[in-house]
Amino acid sequence: MESPEIISSFMKVLEVPPSISDEEKKERLIQLKTLVLHHGIPDYTIKDSETPLRQIVWKCLLRTGNGDIQKYLSLVKRGKSSLHDKIKRDTDRTFKSNRVFEEKVPEDKLIRLLNAYVHYKEENDLPGASYVQGMNVVAAPLLFVLPEHDAFFAFVRIVTKHCPTYFMKNLEGVHAGAALVDIILETVDPELFEYLSKHKLIGEIWAFSRLMTFCASQPPLDEALKLWDFFFAFGEHLTVPAVVAQAIIVKKELLESAVPVQILSEQKTVEARQTIRITREIFRKLDQRQQSALALHMIDSDTMEKLLPSSLKKP
Amino acid sequence: MPKRILKIIVLGNASVGKTSLMTQYVNRKFSIQYKATIGADFMSTEAVIDDDRITLHIWDTAGQERFQSLGASFYRGADACVLVYDITSARSLTSLDVWRDEFLVHTGGKEETFPFIVIGNKCDKEEERTVEKERAELWCKSKRGKPIEHFECSAKTGQNVHEAFLHVTKLALEQDTSDAQEVFIPEHIDVDHDTKPDQGGCGC
């Protein structure tokens, strides 16, 4: 049971009076983020509208407003996109074995959203990849929490505005993120870094899917959602230190294992609150240069390219 | 005798069942995957061959062309490669050429001798078959060197999976010994070999 005080603090911040200055709006957003940081988002459904609190908070944080439902419908009307077959190959294996998810998000929703995205991209001539494997795992939690059209606009925002380098054709940004995982791990836990290096376990090998999906590739979904609360409040780039935190949490097992990659690929539940706590500690240990590379690598192609291993750099 | 570790890489198009084959071999059961592979997946197991215990590190990768940029670090030190197609998808068989080339480029393995096997997965779906066994065997014979061994398997029922992995492990072991004999180079030559000129380079 969630504490009623916390819930009412959330409600107070979210109840926006009709006349509110921009200044005040900003102030409220900061209050909202602070609440998310300290308490996470309580598992609570607002009685009158039967809307889960997380849905409202995500819409605020992602600034989807009230997504243009007509726009989304017009994209859906266009039916299968050029990448429909590719999409279909992944949608029927998204969060499989999670019955709650499958009940709430039938495969069709996921197929519609991703096809609509391909249409949207073609229509607006946007740079970057159309559909790539892994986008299904990014869209799925959005559909789990938000109404379909809001999920669509949230998805577009994340993929094209928040983390465009991650969804370039060759996923360069993810590779840069993986390089940052190594840099950060070496800074905050040289012992673990050296041990993993000795086993040839660089970020690219073990952290790739976690990075690309903002940790949603690791079950259970409930814990991933709590991480997303934090990422949406303070930036998806915090996925990188969060992934490092997840490795540090299992450090003992890693050091004891002859095959440490096995520990990292096991889909073991890592508690979100603990991950967030350690993520913040890690962030504080980074110098300014590292912090800025972290903050920029998802949006700025120069920063991103400097991090790439030489084999992936443009000739 | 030091414990032997072999690195085996499983390649093939998206959704041909690479991860499922690997899971079936290691856990001896079919499990529904939580999601499609992103980047790379890994499993480890032991095999006993002629009373020797061999540790197998089996890797598979996302079957999408874009992820092939997951390059050197993923392929490095590979001892054998399992190429997988789906018997219900003709395209997945023809793609094996690309996967095999890509693999050889990254590892620098010799085309004629590097241990490959081919698995035609999903043979439990006989009624949906579009790739005849003969056709796949023809592909296997069309490569330079010895014909590549071909197995039709089902990750779902487990049919033939164990046999296929056992076979590729044996191939990797044989290769290991023949390599050891072949590459007997005095140390000082090796040192020369190591000083590659292409270090540094500008990062701009």
Short mmCIF file of C-alpha atoms in Angstrom, two decimals, chain B residues 23-195:
data_model
loop_
_atom_site.label_atom_id
_atom_site.label_comp_id
_atom_site.label_asym_id
_atom_site.label_seq_id
_atom_site.Cartn_x
_atom_site.Cartn_y
_atom_site.Cartn_z
CA THR B 23 18.90 -22.53 -25.09
CA GLN B 24 17.64 -25.94 -26.16
CA TYR B 25 21.18 -27.26 -26.33
CA VAL B 26 22.29 -25.80 -23.00
CA ASN B 27 19.11 -26.28 -20.95
CA ARG B 28 17.64 -29.17 -22.90
CA LYS B 29 14.33 -27.47 -23.16
CA PHE B 30 12.52 -25.05 -25.37
CA SER B 31 11.85 -21.76 -23.73
CA ILE B 32 9.96 -18.85 -25.11
CA GLN B 33 12.37 -15.93 -25.37
CA TYR B 34 11.50 -12.79 -23.40
CA LYS B 35 12.47 -10.70 -26.41
CA ALA B 36 14.38 -10.86 -29.65
CA THR B 37 18.13 -10.66 -29.18
CA ILE B 38 19.55 -7.16 -29.19
CA GLY B 39 23.31 -6.95 -29.52
CA ALA B 40 24.55 -10.34 -28.36
CA ASP B 41 23.33 -13.19 -26.17
CA PHE B 42 25.56 -15.63 -24.39
CA MET B 43 25.36 -19.07 -22.81
CA SER B 44 27.93 -21.42 -21.42
CA THR B 45 27.89 -25.17 -20.99
CA GLU B 46 30.16 -28.18 -20.81
CA ALA B 47 30.56 -30.94 -23.32
CA VAL B 48 32.36 -34.23 -22.81
CA ILE B 49 34.24 -35.44 -25.85
CA ASP B 50 36.44 -38.53 -25.65
CA ASP B 51 36.48 -38.18 -21.86
CA ASP B 52 37.67 -34.60 -22.09
CA ARG B 53 35.55 -31.91 -20.51
CA ILE B 54 35.24 -28.95 -22.80
CA THR B 55 33.75 -25.63 -21.81
CA LEU B 56 31.68 -24.10 -24.54
CA HIS B 57 30.97 -20.42 -24.74
CA ILE B 58 28.16 -19.98 -27.20
CA TRP B 59 27.29 -16.57 -28.55
CA ASP B 60 24.54 -15.42 -30.77
CA THR B 61 23.73 -12.04 -32.18
CA ALA B 62 20.75 -10.06 -33.35
CA GLY B 63 19.89 -11.33 -36.79
CA GLN B 64 19.49 -7.94 -38.34
CA GLU B 65 21.88 -6.63 -40.90
CA ARG B 66 22.46 -3.42 -38.99
CA PHE B 67 23.80 -5.17 -35.97
CA GLN B 68 26.57 -6.67 -37.98
CA SER B 69 28.54 -3.63 -36.96
CA LEU B 70 28.85 -5.45 -33.66
CA GLY B 71 32.18 -6.40 -35.06
CA ALA B 72 35.61 -7.40 -33.94
CA SER B 73 34.98 -7.81 -30.21
CA PHE B 74 32.11 -10.17 -30.82
CA TYR B 75 33.85 -12.41 -33.33
CA ARG B 76 37.30 -12.32 -31.78
CA GLY B 77 38.75 -15.72 -30.90
CA ALA B 78 35.90 -17.73 -32.40
CA ASP B 79 36.68 -21.45 -32.76
CA ALA B 80 33.68 -22.46 -34.80
CA CYS B 81 30.57 -21.05 -36.35
CA VAL B 82 27.02 -22.37 -36.59
CA LEU B 83 25.07 -20.94 -39.52
CA VAL B 84 21.34 -21.17 -39.01
CA TYR B 85 18.47 -20.89 -41.47
CA ASP B 86 14.78 -21.59 -41.10
CA ILE B 87 13.37 -24.39 -43.28
CA THR B 88 10.24 -22.28 -43.80
CA SER B 89 12.17 -19.33 -45.20
CA ALA B 90 14.12 -19.67 -48.44
CA ARG B 91 15.63 -16.27 -47.96
CA SER B 92 17.20 -17.26 -44.68
CA LEU B 93 19.16 -19.93 -46.55
CA THR B 94 20.46 -17.62 -49.26
CA SER B 95 21.49 -15.11 -46.58
CA LEU B 96 23.94 -17.63 -45.18
CA ASP B 97 26.43 -16.53 -47.84
CA VAL B 98 26.47 -13.05 -46.38
CA TRP B 99 26.76 -14.29 -42.82
CA ARG B 100 29.57 -16.63 -43.70
CA ASP B 101 31.50 -13.95 -45.61
CA GLU B 102 30.98 -11.45 -42.83
CA PHE B 103 32.25 -13.97 -40.32
CA LEU B 104 35.37 -14.78 -42.34
CA VAL B 105 36.16 -11.10 -42.82
CA HIS B 106 35.94 -10.40 -39.12
CA THR B 107 37.84 -13.43 -37.87
CA GLY B 108 40.32 -13.72 -40.71
CA GLY B 109 39.48 -17.45 -40.71
CA LYS B 110 40.50 -19.50 -43.73
CA GLU B 111 37.58 -20.22 -45.97
CA GLU B 112 38.69 -23.76 -46.79
CA THR B 113 39.35 -24.93 -43.26
CA PHE B 114 37.42 -22.89 -40.73
CA PRO B 115 34.87 -25.10 -38.91
CA PHE B 116 31.31 -24.29 -39.94
CA ILE B 117 28.13 -26.27 -39.68
CA VAL B 118 24.71 -25.42 -41.06
CA ILE B 119 21.49 -25.93 -39.14
CA GLY B 120 18.08 -25.86 -40.80
CA ASN B 121 15.87 -25.03 -37.84
CA LYS B 122 12.13 -25.45 -37.26
CA CYS B 123 11.92 -28.91 -38.86
CA ASP B 124 8.89 -29.48 -36.64
CA LYS B 125 7.04 -27.23 -39.11
CA GLU B 126 7.17 -29.71 -41.97
CA GLU B 127 3.91 -28.47 -43.50
CA GLU B 128 5.35 -24.97 -43.89
CA ARG B 129 8.63 -26.09 -45.38
CA THR B 130 9.92 -24.08 -48.33
CA VAL B 131 13.55 -25.20 -48.26
CA GLU B 132 14.09 -28.79 -49.36
CA LYS B 133 16.85 -30.62 -47.62
CA GLU B 134 18.63 -31.26 -50.93
CA ARG B 135 18.76 -27.58 -51.68
CA ALA B 136 20.45 -26.78 -48.40
CA GLU B 137 22.88 -29.63 -48.91
CA LEU B 138 23.72 -28.25 -52.31
CA TRP B 139 24.55 -24.93 -50.67
CA CYS B 140 26.77 -26.74 -48.20
CA LYS B 141 28.67 -28.46 -51.00
CA SER B 142 29.09 -25.31 -53.05
CA LYS B 143 31.70 -23.81 -50.72
CA ARG B 144 35.42 -24.16 -51.04
CA GLY B 145 37.01 -26.84 -48.95
CA LYS B 146 35.22 -29.84 -47.49
CA PRO B 147 31.41 -29.81 -47.77
CA ILE B 148 29.85 -28.20 -44.71
CA GLU B 149 27.93 -30.61 -42.52
CA HIS B 150 24.18 -29.98 -42.54
CA PHE B 151 21.66 -30.73 -39.79
CA GLU B 152 17.93 -30.29 -39.79
CA CYS B 153 16.91 -29.53 -36.23
CA SER B 154 14.04 -28.34 -34.13
CA ALA B 155 14.78 -26.05 -31.22
CA LYS B 156 11.20 -26.68 -30.18
CA THR B 157 11.28 -30.47 -29.92
CA GLY B 158 15.02 -30.73 -29.44
CA GLN B 159 15.40 -32.98 -32.47
CA ASN B 160 19.01 -33.23 -33.63
CA VAL B 161 20.11 -30.15 -31.66
CA HIS B 162 22.48 -32.01 -29.41
CA GLU B 163 24.03 -33.87 -32.33
CA ALA B 164 24.64 -30.67 -34.25
CA PHE B 165 26.38 -28.89 -31.38
CA LEU B 166 28.40 -31.96 -30.55
CA HIS B 167 29.55 -32.13 -34.13
CA VAL B 168 30.60 -28.51 -34.28
CA THR B 169 32.46 -28.90 -31.00
CA LYS B 170 34.41 -31.83 -32.45
CA LEU B 171 35.22 -29.83 -35.56
CA ALA B 172 36.49 -26.98 -33.42
CA LEU B 173 38.67 -29.36 -31.43
CA GLU B 174 40.16 -30.92 -34.54
CA GLN B 175 40.86 -27.50 -35.92
CA ASP B 176 42.48 -26.53 -32.66
CA THR B 177 44.99 -29.39 -32.88
CA SER B 178 45.73 -29.01 -36.57
CA ASP B 179 46.24 -25.28 -36.07
CA ALA B 180 48.65 -25.91 -33.25
CA GLN B 181 50.76 -28.04 -35.55
CA GLU B 182 50.49 -25.70 -38.45
CA VAL B 183 51.34 -22.43 -36.78
CA PHE B 184 54.58 -23.43 -35.18
CA ILE B 185 56.51 -20.23 -35.67
CA PRO B 186 59.64 -19.29 -33.74
CA GLU B 187 59.01 -16.57 -31.24
CA HIS B 188 61.08 -13.78 -32.75
CA ILE B 189 59.11 -13.90 -35.97
CA ASP B 190 55.91 -13.63 -33.97
CA VAL B 191 57.13 -10.40 -32.43
CA ASP B 192 57.62 -8.87 -35.84
CA HIS B 193 54.17 -9.96 -36.72
CA ASP B 194 52.73 -8.13 -33.78
CA THR B 195 54.05 -4.71 -34.61
#
